[in-house]
Short mmCIF file of C-alpha atoms in Angstrom, two decimals:
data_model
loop_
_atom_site.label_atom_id
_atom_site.label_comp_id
_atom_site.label_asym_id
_atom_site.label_seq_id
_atom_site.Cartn_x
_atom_site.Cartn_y
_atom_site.Cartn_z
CA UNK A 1 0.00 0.00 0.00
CA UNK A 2 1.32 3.41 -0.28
CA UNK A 3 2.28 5.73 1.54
CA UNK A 4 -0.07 7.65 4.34
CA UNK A 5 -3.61 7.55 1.71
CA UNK A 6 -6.01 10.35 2.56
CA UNK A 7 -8.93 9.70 2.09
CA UNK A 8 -11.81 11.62 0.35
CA UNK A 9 -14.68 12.98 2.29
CA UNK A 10 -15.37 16.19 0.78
CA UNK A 11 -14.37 17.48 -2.80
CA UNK A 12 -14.97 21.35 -4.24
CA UNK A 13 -15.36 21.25 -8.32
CA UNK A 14 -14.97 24.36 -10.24
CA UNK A 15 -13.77 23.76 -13.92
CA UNK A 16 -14.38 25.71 -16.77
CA UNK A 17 -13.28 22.26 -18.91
CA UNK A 18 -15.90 19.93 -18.43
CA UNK A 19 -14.13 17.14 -20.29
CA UNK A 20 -15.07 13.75 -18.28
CA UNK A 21 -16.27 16.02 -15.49
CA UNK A 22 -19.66 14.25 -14.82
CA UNK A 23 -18.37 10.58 -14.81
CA UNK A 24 -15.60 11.63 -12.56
CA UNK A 25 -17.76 13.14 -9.99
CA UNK A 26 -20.66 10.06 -10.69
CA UNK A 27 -17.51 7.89 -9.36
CA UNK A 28 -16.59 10.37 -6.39
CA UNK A 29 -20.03 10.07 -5.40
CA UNK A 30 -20.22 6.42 -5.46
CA UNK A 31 -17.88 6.56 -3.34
CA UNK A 32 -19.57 8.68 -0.99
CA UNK A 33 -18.00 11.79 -1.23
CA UNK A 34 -19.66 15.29 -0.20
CA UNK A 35 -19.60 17.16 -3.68
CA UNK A 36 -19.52 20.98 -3.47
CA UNK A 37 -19.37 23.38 -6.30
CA UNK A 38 -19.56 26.66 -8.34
CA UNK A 39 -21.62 27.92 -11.48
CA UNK A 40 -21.82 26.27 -14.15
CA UNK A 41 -20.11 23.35 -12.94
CA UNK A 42 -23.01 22.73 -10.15
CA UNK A 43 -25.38 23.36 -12.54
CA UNK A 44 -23.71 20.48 -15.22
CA UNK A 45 -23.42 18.06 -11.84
CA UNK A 46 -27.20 18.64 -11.01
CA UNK A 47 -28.55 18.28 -14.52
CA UNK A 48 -26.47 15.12 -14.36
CA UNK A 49 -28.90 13.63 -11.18
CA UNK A 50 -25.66 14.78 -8.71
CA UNK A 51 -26.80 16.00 -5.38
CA UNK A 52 -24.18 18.82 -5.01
CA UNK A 53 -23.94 21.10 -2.75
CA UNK A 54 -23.49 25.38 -3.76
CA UNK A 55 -20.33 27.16 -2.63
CA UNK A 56 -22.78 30.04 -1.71
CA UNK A 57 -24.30 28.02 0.79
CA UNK A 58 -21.36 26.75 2.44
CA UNK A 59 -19.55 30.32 2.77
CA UNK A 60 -23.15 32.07 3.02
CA UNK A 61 -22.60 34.68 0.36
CA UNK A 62 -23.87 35.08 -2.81
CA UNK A 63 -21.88 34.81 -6.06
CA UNK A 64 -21.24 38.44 -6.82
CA UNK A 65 -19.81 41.37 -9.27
CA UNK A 66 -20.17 38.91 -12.20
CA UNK A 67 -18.86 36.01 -10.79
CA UNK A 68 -15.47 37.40 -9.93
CA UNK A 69 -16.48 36.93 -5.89
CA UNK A 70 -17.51 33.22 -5.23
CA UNK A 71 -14.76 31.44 -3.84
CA UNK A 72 -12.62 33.77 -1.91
CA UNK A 73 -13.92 32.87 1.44
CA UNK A 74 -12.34 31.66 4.81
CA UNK A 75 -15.25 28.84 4.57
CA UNK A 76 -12.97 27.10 1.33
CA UNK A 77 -9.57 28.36 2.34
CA UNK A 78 -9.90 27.07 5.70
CA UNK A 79 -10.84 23.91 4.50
CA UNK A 80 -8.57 24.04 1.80
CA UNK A 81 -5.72 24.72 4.05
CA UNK A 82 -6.15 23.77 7.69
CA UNK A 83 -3.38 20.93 8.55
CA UNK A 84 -5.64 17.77 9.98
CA UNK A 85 -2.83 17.07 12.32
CA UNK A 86 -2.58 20.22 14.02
CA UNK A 87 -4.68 20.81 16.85
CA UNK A 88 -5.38 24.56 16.88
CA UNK A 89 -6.15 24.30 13.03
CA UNK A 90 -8.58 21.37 13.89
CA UNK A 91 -9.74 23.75 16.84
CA UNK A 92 -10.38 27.01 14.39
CA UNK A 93 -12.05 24.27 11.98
CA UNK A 94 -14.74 23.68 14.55
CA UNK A 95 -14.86 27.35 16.28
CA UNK A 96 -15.85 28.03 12.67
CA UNK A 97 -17.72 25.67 11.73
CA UNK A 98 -15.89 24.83 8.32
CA UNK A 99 -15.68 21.36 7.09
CA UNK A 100 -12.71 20.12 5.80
CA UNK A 101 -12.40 19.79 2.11
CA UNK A 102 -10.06 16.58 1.11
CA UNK A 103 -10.18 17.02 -2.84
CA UNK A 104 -9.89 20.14 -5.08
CA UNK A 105 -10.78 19.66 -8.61
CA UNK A 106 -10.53 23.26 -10.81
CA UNK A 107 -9.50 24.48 -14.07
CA UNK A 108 -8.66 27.46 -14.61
CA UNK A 109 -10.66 30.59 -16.84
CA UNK A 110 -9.26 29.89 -20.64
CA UNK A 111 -7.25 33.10 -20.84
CA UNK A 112 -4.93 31.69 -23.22
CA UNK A 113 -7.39 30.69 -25.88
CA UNK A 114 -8.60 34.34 -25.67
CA UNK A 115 -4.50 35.28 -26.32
CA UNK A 116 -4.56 33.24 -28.75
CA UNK A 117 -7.69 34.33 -30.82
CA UNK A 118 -6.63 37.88 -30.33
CA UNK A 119 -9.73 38.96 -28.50
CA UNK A 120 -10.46 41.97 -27.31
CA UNK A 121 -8.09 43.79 -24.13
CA UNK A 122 -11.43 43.69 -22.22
CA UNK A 123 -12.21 40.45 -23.12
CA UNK A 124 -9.12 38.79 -21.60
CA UNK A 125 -9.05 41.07 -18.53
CA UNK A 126 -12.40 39.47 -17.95
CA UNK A 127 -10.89 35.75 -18.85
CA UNK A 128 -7.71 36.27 -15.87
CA UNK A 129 -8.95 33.79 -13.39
CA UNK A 130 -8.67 35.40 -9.42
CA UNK A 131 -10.64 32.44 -7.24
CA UNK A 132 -9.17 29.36 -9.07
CA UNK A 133 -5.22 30.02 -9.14
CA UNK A 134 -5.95 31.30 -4.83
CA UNK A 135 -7.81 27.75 -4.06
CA UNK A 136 -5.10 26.06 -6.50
CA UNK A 137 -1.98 27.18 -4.60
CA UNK A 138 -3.65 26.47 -0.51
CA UNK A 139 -4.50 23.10 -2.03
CA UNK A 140 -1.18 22.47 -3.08
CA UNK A 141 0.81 24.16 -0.13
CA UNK A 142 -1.53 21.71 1.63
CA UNK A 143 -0.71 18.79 -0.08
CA UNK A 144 0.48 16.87 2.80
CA UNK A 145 -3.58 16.30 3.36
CA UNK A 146 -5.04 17.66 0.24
CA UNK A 147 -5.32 16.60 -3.54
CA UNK A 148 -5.42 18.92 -6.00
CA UNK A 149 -6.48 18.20 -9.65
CA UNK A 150 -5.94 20.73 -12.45
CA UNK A 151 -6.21 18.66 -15.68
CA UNK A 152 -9.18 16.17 -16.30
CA UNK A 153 -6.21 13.75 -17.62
CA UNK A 154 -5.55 12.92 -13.85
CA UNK A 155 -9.25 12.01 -13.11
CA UNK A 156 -8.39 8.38 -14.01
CA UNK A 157 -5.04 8.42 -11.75
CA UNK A 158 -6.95 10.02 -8.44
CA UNK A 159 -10.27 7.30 -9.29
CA UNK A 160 -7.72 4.27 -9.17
CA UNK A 161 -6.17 5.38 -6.02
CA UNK A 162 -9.25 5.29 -4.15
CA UNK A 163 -10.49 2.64 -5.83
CA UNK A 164 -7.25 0.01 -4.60
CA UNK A 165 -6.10 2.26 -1.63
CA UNK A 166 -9.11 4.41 -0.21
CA UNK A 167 -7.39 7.25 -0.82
CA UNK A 168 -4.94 9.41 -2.64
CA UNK A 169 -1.20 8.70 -1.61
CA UNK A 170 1.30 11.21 -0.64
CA UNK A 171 3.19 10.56 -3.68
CA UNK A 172 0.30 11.30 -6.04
CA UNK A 173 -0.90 14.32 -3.70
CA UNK A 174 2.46 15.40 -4.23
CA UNK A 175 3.15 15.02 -8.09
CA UNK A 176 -0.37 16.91 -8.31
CA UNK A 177 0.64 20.00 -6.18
CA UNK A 178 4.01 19.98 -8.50
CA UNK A 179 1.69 20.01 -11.74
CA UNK A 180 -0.65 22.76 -9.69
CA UNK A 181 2.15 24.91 -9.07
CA UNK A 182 3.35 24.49 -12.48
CA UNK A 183 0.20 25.38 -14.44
CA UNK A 184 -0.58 28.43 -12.23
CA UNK A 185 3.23 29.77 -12.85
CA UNK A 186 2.25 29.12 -16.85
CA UNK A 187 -1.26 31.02 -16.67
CA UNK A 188 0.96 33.99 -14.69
CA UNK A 189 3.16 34.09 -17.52
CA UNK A 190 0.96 34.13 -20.09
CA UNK A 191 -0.79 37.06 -18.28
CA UNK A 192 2.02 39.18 -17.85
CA UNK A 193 3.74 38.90 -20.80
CA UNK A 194 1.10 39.79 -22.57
CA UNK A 195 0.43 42.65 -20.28
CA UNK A 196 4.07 43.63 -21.17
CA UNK A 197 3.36 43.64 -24.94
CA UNK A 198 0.24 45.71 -24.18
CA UNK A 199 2.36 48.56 -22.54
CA UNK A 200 5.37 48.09 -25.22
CA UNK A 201 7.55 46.67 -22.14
CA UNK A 202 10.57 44.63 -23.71
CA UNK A 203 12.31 44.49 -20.85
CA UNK A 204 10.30 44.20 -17.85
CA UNK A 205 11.37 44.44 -14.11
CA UNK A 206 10.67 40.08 -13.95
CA UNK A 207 10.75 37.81 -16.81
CA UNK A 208 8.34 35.00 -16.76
CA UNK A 209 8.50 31.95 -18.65
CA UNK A 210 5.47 29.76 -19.45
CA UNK A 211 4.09 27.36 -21.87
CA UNK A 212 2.54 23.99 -21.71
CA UNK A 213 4.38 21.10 -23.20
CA UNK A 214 3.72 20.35 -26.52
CA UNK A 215 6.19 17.45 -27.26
CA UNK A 216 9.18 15.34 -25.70
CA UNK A 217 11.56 15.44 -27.43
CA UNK A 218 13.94 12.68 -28.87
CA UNK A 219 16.55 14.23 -27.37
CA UNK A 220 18.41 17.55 -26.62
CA UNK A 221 21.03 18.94 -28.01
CA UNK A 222 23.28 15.84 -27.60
CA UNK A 223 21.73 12.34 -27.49
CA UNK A 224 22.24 12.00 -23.89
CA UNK A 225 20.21 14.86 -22.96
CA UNK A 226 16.83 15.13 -22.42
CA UNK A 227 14.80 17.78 -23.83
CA UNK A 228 11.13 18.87 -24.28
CA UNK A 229 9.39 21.13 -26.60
CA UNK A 230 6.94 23.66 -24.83
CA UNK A 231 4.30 26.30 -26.50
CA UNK A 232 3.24 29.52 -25.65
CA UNK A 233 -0.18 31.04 -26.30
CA UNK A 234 0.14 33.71 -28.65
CA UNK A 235 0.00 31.24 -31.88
CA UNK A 236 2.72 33.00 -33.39
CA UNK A 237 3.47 31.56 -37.28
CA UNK A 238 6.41 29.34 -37.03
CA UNK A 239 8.04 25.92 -35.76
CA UNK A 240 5.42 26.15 -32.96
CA UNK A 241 2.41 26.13 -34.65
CA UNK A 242 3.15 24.06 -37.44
CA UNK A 243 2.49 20.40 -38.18
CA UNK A 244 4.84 17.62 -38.67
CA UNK A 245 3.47 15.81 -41.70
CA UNK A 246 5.70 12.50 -41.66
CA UNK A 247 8.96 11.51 -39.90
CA UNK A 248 10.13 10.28 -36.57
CA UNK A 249 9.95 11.93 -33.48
CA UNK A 250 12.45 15.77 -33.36
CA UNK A 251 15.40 16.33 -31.66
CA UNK A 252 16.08 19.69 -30.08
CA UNK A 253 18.41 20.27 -32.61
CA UNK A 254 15.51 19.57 -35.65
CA UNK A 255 13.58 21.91 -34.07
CA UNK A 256 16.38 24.80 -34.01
CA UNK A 257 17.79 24.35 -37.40
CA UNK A 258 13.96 23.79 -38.69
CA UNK A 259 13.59 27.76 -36.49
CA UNK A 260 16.08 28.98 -37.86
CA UNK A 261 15.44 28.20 -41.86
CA UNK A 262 11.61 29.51 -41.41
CA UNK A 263 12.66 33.04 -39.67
CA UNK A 264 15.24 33.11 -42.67
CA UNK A 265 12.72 32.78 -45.18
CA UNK A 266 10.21 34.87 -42.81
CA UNK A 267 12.26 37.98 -43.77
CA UNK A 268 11.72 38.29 -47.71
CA UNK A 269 9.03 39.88 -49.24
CA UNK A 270 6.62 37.05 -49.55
CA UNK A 271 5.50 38.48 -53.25
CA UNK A 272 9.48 38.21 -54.40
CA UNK A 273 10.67 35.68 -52.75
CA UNK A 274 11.09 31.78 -53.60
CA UNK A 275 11.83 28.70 -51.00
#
């Protein structure tokens, strides 16, 4: 058995991709887990015969100002973050009456599919997720008792823990909060570098880095390296956006020399010019 399994009494949902949603919670509640959630995604579970609870009634406020004030309440961040082994947090718990919550399942507002179909400045301001990144990062900082999900590809992993163990192991907890972490560093990135390109900043005060992994590679640039090829929002034409057609898996060094031959050809006049 591994490790020190927690198991799952209570779970909070708030996605904004649905993808497998409703048979993962159908299986969570089989199970006989508490579901609370948000929006649209409590409205999805209860069309789907789920009895879920609404985060407005466990932190007894209204959703308000269009949705951007649901979730940022000491009724989910306590639960999110209280450490079940320590007694004044267990204390606090009851003094407030907030129940622990054991799973965290959210997805985050798709603010880089509004980079990348150029919408409007407006538009994306109102696609910058506030609620989900704050739950995201107590869940993870609380890993040691909480599991945190923020891609449905890791429903199956989390189901087949409980499912042999009763729970989710600290090594699983833990290689969630890394990929938690991860994806809420990414969705920074992506906001303030485009921020930065929307004041002309080329060299702003901190650099962030982002992107989600589009390939691993065959290697780096040496065969006993490893490498991996990761994408940024903006859809830029080039190497990143295209499509391999045929062929074997790229190297790092494919992927430069192919970068390199496109921005050469990039700088001709495309009505003069011959490749």
């Amino acid at each position: 058995m591994p490790s020190d399994p927690k198991r799952v009494a209570r779970a909070l949902l708030s996605v904004s991709d649905k993808t497998s949603l409703v048979p993962f919670a159908q299986a969570l509640a089989r199970r006989g887990v508490a579901l609370v959630s948000t929006g649209g995604t409590r409205r999805t579970l209860a069309e789907a015969g789920l009895e879920v609870e609404d985060v407005s009634d466990l932190t007894g406020f209204a959703e308000m100002m269009d949705g951007r004030v649901k979730t940022l309440h000491p009724a989910v961040h306590g639960g999110l973050l209280a450490v079940r082994s320590n007694p004044e947090h267990q204390a606090a718990l009851r003094a407030q009456n907030i129940a622990p919550i054991d799973l965290l399942v959210v997805n985050l507002y798709p603010f880089e599919t509004a980079l990348a179909k150029q919408s409007p400045f407006e538009t994306c301001i109102e696609t910058i997720d506030v609620g989900g990144p704050a739950m995201i990062r107590a869940a993870a900082k609380n890993h040691g008792d909480v599991a945190v999900v923020v891609d449905p590809a890791d429903y199956d992993a989390v189901l087949a823990e409980l499912e042999r163990h009763g729970g989710v192991s600290a090594g699983l907890r833990r290689a969630l909060a890394q990929k938690a972490f991860a994806r809420t560093a990414a969705y920074d990135a992506a906001i303030a570098n485009w921020l930065a390109g929307q004041i002309g900043e080329s060299t702003p005060a901190y650099r962030a880095l982002g992107g989600a992994l589009a390939e691993a590679l065959r290697y780096g640039e040496n065969p006993h390296q490893a490498a991996g090829f990761y994408r940024t929002p903006e859809q830029r034409a080039g190497v990143a956006t295209a499509r391999q057609a045929q062929g074997k898996r790229l190297s790092y060094n494919n992927i430069a020399d192919t970068d390199a031959a496109y921005e050469c050809v990039a700088e001709f006049d495309p009505e003069r010019a011959a490749a």
